[in-house]
Short mmCIF file of C-alpha atoms in Angstrom, two decimals:
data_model
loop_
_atom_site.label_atom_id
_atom_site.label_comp_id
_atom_site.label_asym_id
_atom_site.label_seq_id
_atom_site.Cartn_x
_atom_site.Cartn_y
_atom_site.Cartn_z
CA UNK A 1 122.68 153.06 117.38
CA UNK A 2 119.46 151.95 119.07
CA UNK A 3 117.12 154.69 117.06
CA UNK A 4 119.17 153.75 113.86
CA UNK A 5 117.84 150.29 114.42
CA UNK A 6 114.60 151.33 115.26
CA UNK A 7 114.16 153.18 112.06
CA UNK A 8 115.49 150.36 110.41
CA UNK A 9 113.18 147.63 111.48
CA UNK A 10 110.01 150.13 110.98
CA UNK A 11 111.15 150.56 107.25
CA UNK A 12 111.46 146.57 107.01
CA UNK A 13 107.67 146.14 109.08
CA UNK A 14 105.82 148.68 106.22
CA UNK A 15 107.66 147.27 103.09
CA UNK A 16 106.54 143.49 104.41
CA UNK A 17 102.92 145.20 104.37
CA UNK A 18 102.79 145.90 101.24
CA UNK A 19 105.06 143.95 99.34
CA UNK A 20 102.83 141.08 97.10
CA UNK A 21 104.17 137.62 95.87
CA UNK A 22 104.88 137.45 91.79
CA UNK A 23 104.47 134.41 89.84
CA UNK A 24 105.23 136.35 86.73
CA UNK A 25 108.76 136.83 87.49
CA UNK A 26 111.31 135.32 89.78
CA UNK A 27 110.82 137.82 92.78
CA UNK A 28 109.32 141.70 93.32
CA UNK A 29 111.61 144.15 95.27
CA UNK A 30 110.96 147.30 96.89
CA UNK A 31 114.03 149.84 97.93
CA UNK A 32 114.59 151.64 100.73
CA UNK A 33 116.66 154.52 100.62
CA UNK A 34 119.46 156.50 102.31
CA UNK A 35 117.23 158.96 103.81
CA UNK A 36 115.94 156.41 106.00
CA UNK A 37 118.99 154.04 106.99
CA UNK A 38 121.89 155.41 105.51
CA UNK A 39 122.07 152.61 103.20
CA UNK A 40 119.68 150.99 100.31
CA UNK A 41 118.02 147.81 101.35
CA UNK A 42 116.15 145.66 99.19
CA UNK A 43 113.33 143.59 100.12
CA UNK A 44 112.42 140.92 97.95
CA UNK A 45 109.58 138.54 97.63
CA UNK A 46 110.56 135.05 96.19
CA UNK A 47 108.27 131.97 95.39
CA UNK A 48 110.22 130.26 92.72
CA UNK A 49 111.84 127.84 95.12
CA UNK A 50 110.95 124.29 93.99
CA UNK A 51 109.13 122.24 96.53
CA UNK A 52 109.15 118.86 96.36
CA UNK A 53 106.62 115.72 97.83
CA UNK A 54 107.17 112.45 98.61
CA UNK A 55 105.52 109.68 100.40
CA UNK A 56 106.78 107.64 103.02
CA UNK A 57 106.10 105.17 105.78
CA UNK A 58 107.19 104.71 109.41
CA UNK A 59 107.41 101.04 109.88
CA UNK A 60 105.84 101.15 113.75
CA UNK A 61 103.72 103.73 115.13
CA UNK A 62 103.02 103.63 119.34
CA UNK A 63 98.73 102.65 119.72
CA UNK A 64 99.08 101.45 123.45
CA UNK A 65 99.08 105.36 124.68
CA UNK A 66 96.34 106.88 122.68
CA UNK A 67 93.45 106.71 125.29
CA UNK A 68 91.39 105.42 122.85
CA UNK A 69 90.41 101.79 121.22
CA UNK A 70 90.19 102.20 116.91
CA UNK A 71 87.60 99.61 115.60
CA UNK A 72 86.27 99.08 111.94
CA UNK A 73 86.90 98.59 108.63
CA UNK A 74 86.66 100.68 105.32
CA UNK A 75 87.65 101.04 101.13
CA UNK A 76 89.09 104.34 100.81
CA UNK A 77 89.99 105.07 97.11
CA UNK A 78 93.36 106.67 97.82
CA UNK A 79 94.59 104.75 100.79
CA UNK A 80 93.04 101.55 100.11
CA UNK A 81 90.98 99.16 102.44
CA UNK A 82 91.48 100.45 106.31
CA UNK A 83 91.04 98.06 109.28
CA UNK A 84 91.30 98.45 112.98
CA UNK A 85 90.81 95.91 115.61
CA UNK A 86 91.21 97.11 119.18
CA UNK A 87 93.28 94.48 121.62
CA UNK A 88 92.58 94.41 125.42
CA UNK A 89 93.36 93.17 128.45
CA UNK A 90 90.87 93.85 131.95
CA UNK A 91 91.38 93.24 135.68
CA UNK A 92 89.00 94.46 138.36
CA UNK A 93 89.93 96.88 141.59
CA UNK A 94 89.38 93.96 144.27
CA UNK A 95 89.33 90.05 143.92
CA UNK A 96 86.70 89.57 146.28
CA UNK A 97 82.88 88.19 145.52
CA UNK A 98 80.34 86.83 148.49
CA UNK A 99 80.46 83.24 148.97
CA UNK A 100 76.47 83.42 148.08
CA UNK A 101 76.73 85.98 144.59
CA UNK A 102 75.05 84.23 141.81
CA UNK A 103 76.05 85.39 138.00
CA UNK A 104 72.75 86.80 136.03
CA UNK A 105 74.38 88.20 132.93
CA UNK A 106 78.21 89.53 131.70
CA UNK A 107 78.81 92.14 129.07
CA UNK A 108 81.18 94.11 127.55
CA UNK A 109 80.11 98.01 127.87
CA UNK A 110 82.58 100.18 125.06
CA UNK A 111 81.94 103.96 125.64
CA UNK A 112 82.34 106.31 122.31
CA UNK A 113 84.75 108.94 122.54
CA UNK A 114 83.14 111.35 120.08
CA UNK A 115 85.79 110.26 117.03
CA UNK A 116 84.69 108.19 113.94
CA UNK A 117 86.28 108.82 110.22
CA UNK A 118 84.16 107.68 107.05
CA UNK A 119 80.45 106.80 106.73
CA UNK A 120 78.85 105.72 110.59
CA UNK A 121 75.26 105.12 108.50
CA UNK A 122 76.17 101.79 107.34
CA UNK A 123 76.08 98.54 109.27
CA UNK A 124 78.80 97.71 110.89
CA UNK A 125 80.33 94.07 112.45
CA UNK A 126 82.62 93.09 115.83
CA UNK A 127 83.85 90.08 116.33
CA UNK A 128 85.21 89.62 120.05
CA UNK A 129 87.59 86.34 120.59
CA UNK A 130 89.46 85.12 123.58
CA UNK A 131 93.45 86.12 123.44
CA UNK A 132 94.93 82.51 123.43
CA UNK A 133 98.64 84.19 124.14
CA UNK A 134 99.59 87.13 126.90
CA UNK A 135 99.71 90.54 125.50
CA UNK A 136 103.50 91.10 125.66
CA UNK A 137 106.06 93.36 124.03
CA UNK A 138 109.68 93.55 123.77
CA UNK A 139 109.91 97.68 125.47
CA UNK A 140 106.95 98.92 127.10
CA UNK A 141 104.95 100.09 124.22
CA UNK A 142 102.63 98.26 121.80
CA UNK A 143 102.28 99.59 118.00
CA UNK A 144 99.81 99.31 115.07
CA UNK A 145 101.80 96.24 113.48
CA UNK A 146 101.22 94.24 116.95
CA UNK A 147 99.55 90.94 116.88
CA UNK A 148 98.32 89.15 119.27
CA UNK A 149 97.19 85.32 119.10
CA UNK A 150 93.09 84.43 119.08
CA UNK A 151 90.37 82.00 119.03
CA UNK A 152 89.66 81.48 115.69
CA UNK A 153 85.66 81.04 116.75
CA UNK A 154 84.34 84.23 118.10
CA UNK A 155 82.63 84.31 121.87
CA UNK A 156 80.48 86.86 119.99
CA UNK A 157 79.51 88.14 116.44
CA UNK A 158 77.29 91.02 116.49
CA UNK A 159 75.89 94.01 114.15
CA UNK A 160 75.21 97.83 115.23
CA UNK A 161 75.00 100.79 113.94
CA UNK A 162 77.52 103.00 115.02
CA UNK A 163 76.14 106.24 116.63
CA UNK A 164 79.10 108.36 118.35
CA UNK A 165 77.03 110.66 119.64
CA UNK A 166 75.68 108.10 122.25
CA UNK A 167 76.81 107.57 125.50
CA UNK A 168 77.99 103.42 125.20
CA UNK A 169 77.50 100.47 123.49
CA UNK A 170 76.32 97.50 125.15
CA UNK A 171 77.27 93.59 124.00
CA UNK A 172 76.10 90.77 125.95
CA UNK A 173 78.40 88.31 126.43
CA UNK A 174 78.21 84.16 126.95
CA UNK A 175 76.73 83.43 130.10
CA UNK A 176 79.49 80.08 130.26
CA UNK A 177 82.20 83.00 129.33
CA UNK A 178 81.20 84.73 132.44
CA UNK A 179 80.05 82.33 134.48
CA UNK A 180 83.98 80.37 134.56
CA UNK A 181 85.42 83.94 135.79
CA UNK A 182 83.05 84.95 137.80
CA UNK A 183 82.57 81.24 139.94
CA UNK A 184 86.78 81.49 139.88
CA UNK A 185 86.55 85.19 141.77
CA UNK A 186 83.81 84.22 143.85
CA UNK A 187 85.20 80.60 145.13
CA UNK A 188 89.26 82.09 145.29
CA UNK A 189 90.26 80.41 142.59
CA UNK A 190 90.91 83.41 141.02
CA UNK A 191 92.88 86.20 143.57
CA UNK A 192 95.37 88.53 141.64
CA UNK A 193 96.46 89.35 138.05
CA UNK A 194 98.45 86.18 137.25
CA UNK A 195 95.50 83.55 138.02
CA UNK A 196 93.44 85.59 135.99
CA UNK A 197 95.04 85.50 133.06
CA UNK A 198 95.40 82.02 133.23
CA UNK A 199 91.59 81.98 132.45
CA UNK A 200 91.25 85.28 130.56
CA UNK A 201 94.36 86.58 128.93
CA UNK A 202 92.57 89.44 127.10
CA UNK A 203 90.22 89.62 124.74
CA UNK A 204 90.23 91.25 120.68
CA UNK A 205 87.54 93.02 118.72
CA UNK A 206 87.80 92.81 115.21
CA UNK A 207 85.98 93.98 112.65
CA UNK A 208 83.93 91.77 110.14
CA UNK A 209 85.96 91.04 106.91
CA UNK A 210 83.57 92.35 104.40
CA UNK A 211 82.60 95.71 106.30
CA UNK A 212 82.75 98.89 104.32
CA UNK A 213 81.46 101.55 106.60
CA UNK A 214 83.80 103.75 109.57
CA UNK A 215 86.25 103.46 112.19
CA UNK A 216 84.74 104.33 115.60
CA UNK A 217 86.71 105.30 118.62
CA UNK A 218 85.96 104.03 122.14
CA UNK A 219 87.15 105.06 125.15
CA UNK A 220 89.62 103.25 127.64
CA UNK A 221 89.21 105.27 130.53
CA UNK A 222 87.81 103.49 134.02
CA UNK A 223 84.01 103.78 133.59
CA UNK A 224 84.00 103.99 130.41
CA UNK A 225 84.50 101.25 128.92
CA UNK A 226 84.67 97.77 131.03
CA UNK A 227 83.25 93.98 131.69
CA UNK A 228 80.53 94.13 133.78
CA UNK A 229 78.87 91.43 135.98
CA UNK A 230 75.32 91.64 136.86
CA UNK A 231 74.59 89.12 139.74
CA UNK A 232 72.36 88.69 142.90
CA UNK A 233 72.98 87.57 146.39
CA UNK A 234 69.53 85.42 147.08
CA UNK A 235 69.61 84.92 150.30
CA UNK A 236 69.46 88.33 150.90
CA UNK A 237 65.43 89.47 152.21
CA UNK A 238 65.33 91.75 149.16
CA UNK A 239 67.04 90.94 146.35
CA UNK A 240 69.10 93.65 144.71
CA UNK A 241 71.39 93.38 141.70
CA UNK A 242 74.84 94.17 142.32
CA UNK A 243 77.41 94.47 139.74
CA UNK A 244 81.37 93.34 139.34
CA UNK A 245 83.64 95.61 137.11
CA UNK A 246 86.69 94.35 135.02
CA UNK A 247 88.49 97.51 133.60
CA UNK A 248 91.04 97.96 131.16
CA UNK A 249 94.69 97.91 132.34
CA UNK A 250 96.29 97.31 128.86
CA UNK A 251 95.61 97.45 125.21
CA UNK A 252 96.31 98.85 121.65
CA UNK A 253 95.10 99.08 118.23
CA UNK A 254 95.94 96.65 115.27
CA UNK A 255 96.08 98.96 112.39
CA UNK A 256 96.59 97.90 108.91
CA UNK A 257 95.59 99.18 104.97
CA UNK A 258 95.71 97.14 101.88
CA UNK A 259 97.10 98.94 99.30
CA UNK A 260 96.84 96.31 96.63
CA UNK A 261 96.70 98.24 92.88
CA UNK A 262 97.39 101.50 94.48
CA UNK A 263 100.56 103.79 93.55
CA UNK A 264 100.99 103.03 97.86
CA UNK A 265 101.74 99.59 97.07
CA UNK A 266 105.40 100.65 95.88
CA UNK A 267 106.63 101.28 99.53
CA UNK A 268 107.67 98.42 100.91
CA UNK A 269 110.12 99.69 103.13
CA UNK A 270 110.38 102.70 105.86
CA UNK A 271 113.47 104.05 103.47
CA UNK A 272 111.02 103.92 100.28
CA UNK A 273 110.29 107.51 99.02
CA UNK A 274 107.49 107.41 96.63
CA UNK A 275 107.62 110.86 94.51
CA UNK A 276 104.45 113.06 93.78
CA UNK A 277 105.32 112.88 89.86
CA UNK A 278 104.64 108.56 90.54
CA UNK A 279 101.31 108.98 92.16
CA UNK A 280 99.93 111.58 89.76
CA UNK A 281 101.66 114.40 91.58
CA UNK A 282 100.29 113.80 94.86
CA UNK A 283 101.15 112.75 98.40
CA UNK A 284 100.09 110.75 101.12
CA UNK A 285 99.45 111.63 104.79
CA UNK A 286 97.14 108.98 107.07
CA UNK A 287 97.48 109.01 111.08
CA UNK A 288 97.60 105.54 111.98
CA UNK A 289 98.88 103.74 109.37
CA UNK A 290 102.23 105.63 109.02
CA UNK A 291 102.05 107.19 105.95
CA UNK A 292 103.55 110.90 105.61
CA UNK A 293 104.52 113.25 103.31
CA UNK A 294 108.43 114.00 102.85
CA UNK A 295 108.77 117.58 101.81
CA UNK A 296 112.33 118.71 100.27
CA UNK A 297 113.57 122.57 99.28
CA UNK A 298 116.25 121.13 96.82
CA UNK A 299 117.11 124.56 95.11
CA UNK A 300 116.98 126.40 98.44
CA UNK A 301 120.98 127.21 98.00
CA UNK A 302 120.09 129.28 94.70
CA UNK A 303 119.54 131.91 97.01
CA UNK A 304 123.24 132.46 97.41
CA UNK A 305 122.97 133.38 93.74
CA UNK A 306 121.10 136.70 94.58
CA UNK A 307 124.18 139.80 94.23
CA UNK A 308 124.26 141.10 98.21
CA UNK A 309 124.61 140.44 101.33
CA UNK A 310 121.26 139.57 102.72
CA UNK A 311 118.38 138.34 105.44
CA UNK A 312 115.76 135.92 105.57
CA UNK A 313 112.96 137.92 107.12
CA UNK A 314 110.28 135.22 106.56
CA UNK A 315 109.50 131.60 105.25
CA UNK A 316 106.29 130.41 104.67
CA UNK A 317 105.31 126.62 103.04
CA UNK A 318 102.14 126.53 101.59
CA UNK A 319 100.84 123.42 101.21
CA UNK A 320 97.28 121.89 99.59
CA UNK A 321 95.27 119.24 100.36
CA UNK A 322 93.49 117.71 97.49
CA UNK A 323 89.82 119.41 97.84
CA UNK A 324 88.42 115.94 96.94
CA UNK A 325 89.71 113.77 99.44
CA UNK A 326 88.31 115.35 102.07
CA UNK A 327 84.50 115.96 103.38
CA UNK A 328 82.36 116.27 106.35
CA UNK A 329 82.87 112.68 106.79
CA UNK A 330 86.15 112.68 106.18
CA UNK A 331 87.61 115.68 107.49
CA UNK A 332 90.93 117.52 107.23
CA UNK A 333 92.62 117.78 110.58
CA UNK A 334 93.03 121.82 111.87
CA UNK A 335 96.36 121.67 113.27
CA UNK A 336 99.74 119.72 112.46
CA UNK A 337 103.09 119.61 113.69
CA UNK A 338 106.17 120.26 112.11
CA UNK A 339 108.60 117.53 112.12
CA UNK A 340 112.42 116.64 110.69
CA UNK A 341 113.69 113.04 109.48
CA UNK A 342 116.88 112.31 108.18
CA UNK A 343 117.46 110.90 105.56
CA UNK A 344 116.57 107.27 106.57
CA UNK A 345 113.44 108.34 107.16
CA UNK A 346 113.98 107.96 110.96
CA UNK A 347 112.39 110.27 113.17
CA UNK A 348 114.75 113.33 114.00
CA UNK A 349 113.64 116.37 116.08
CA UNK A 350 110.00 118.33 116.59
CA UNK A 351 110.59 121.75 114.56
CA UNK A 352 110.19 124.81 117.24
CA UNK A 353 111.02 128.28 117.35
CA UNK A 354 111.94 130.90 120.62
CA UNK A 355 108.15 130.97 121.30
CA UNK A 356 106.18 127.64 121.10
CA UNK A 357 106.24 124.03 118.72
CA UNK A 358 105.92 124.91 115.07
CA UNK A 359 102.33 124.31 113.52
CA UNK A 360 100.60 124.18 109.98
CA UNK A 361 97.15 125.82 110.65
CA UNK A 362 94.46 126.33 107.20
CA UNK A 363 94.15 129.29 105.38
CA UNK A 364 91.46 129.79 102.19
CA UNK A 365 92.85 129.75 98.94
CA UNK A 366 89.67 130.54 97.33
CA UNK A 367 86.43 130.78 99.28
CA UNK A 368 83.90 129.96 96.21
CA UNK A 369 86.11 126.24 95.67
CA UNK A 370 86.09 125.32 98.91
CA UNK A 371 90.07 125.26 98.41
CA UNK A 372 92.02 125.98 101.43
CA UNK A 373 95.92 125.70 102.01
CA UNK A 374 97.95 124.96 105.22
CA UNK A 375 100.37 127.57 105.84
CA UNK A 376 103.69 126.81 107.92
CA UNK A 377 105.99 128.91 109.02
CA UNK A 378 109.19 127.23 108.15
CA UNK A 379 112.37 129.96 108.68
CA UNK A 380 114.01 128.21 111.62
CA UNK A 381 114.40 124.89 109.11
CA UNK A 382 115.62 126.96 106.12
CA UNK A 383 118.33 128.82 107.86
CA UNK A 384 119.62 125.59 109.13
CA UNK A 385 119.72 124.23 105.79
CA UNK A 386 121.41 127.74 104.51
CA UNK A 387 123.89 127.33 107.34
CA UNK A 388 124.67 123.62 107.52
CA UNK A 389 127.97 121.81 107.70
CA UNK A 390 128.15 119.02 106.18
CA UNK A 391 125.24 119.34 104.43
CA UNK A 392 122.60 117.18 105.17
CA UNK A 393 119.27 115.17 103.59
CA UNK A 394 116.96 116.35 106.14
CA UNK A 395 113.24 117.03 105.75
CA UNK A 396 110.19 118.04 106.38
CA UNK A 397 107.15 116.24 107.91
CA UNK A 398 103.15 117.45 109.11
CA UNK A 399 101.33 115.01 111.55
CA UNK A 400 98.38 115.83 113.12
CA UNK A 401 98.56 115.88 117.15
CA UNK A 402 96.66 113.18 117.18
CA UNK A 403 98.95 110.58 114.91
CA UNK A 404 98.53 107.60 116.90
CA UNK A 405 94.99 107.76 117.62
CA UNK A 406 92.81 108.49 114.67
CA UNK A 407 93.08 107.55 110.81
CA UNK A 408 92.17 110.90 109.13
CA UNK A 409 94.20 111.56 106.19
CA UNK A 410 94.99 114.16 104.08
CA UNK A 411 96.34 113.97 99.92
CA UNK A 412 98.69 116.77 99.60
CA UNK A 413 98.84 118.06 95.58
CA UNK A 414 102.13 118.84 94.33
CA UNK A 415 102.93 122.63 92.50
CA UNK A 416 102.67 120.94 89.25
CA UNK A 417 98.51 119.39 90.09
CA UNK A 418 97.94 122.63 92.91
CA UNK A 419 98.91 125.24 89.81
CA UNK A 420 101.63 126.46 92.71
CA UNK A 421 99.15 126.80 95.15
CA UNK A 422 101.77 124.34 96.73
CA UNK A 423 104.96 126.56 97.69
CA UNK A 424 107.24 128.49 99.34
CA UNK A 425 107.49 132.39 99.88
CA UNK A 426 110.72 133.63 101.03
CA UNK A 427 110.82 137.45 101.83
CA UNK A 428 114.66 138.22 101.64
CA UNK A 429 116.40 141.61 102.56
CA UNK A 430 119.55 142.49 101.03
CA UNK A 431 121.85 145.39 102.29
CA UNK A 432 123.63 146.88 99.59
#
């Protein structure tokens, strides 16, 4: 029994080497005969499946977890005008100052993590305001549609340059800003957490309103990025500057996209489904903002129409991005994650397999175009929907790893606009 399997899955292994996709007719098939298994098996090669794209978006997405603050503003021609604003709140390790520490300066150091998406040549605005209400949420998360309550007048309005590949940015601050916090530390007025926020309940940078350049990503790790207090002691016989840290204990990014006069603009709901054949057959995908791409095997069950008893062997989506939409400065993310929602829309399960998560990695399509494809391996979904009981409107969705703390997006093309690079390739065996 064992060798009779053995011979068995070797025939299967060299006829999946060689057997080629057809998109001339509705599958290829090779035989194998008696003299190998003692019965015919035929392996076929399908990619007439119909795949189909939608858009959709998840009304909340979690920013408060991200390690990262998201800050700046940009048009983007598919997903419309993109702005971040990162929301903070700071406390220091020790409410203690000497009686005799005088302020000098206060600033507010933001160190780059590496990311920014879109064009970091152009100059750029932040706008930091006072919270006026106590960063505060209903479950112990905060999301990109969270708002919290600011001075309308800014305690500073600045330009820069954004240059990620820099160490920090430095913004000096109101000396009457720091002064009020640092006099309350220094003369016990200020001594935990709660008295503090009764003079600084957090602060907001915002973008400026007319800014058209990148979104830059700051770190929130301790020593990273902090308010800093530069005093003296001068009573001291050599007078050395001492500093006063403030770092961040809380915070989350604002994230928001006008899609005014964009096919986008037709979701208004997290059950909307916008179709590929609405937006000029293609879909949406943006970390940040919610938007993914529903994708749906509606004719999958036609393969109960094949004579035979038979085997899924292998399932493989392929899936293009629109080669325009992305660039060095706005580049594709390498790896996403295979997802299910229901058919609400609602979040249902991480797709994984007896090894590891399920991923969508790139693959070239053609070299000399620049076109590339991600390929997903997608068995474990279809033989649940071959198998299911009632059935169900489950489907597919890719996110990137890094969902909730970048804004990278990616336009998926439908077959019709891809010319079927968009599909999926079933290799079946039947045992006859």
């Amino acid at each position: 029994m064992l060798k009779s399997f053995i011979k068995l899955f070797a025939v299967i292994t060299i006829i999946m080497v060689v057997i080629s996709c057809s998109t001339d007719t509705e599958y290829d098939s090779l035989v194998a005969g008696e003299d190998f298994t003692g019965t015919n098996i035929r392996v076929l090669s399908i990619d007439t499946f119909s795949v189909t794209l939608s858009t959709m978006k998840f009304d909340s997405i979690t920013t408060s977890t991200s390690g990262r603050l998201l800050i700046g503003q940009y048009n983007d021609d598919d997903m419309g005008i993109i702005n971040t604003s990162a929301y903070v709140q700071a406390s220091p390790s020790a409410y203690y100052l000497s009686n005799d520490a005088v302020l000098d300066s206060v600033g507010l150091i933001l160190g780059y993590d590496t990311y920014y998406y879109n064009d970091t040549t152009q100059v750029a605005t932040l706008n930091i305001h006072k919270l006026t209400d106590k960063m505060t949420t209903d479950d112990t998360y905060f999301y990109n549609t969270t708002e919290t309550a600011y001075e309308n007048t800014p305690l500073l309005s600045t330009t820069y340059v954004p240059t990620p590949s820099n160490d920090s940015l430095y913004l000096t601050l109101p000396y009457d800003f720091g002064e009020e916090l640092f006099n309350g530390i220094r003369d016990n007025l200020i001594t935990d957490q709660e008295s503090l926020y009764q003079q600084l309940k957090g602060l907001t940078i915002q973008p400026g309103a007319d800014d058209n350049g990148s979104i830059i990503g700051f770190s929130t790790d301790t020593g990273e990025s902090y308010l800093r207090f530069y005093y003296t002691i001068p009573d001291e016989v050599e007078t050395d500057e001492y500093t006063y840290d403030m770092t961040i204990n809380t915070y989350y990014n604002h994230i928001e996209s006008d899609v005014t006069g964009l096919p986008l603009e037709a979701i208004t709901s997290q059950e909307d489904n916008l179709t590929s054949a609405e937006s000029g057959n293609i879909s949406y995908n943006q970390a940040g903002t919610g938007y993914v791409t529903r994708i749906e095997f509606p004719s999958i069950k036609d393969l109960y129409n094949i004579d035979g008893e038979g085997t899924i062997l292998e399932a493989t989506l392929y899936i293009e991005p629109n080669s325009e939409s992305h660039s060095d400065i706005q580049p594709l993310s390498e790896t996403l994650l295979l997802y299910t929602i229901d058919q609400n829309n609602d979040l249902a399960s991480q797709v994984s397999n007896s090894v590891d998560v399920v991923t969508a990695t790139t693959t070239d399509i053609d070299s000399e175009f620049n076109q590339v494809a991600f390929t997903v391996p997608v068995i474990d979904f279809i033989d649940q929907k071959l198998s299911e009981s009632p059935e169900t409107e489950d489907a597919l969705i890719l996110i990137p790893t890094d969902y909730n703390s970048t804004i990278n997006k990616i336009i998926f093309n439908d077959s019709q606009r891809s010319n079927f690079n968009t599909k999926l390739v079933l290799t079946y065996a039947i045992y006859e």
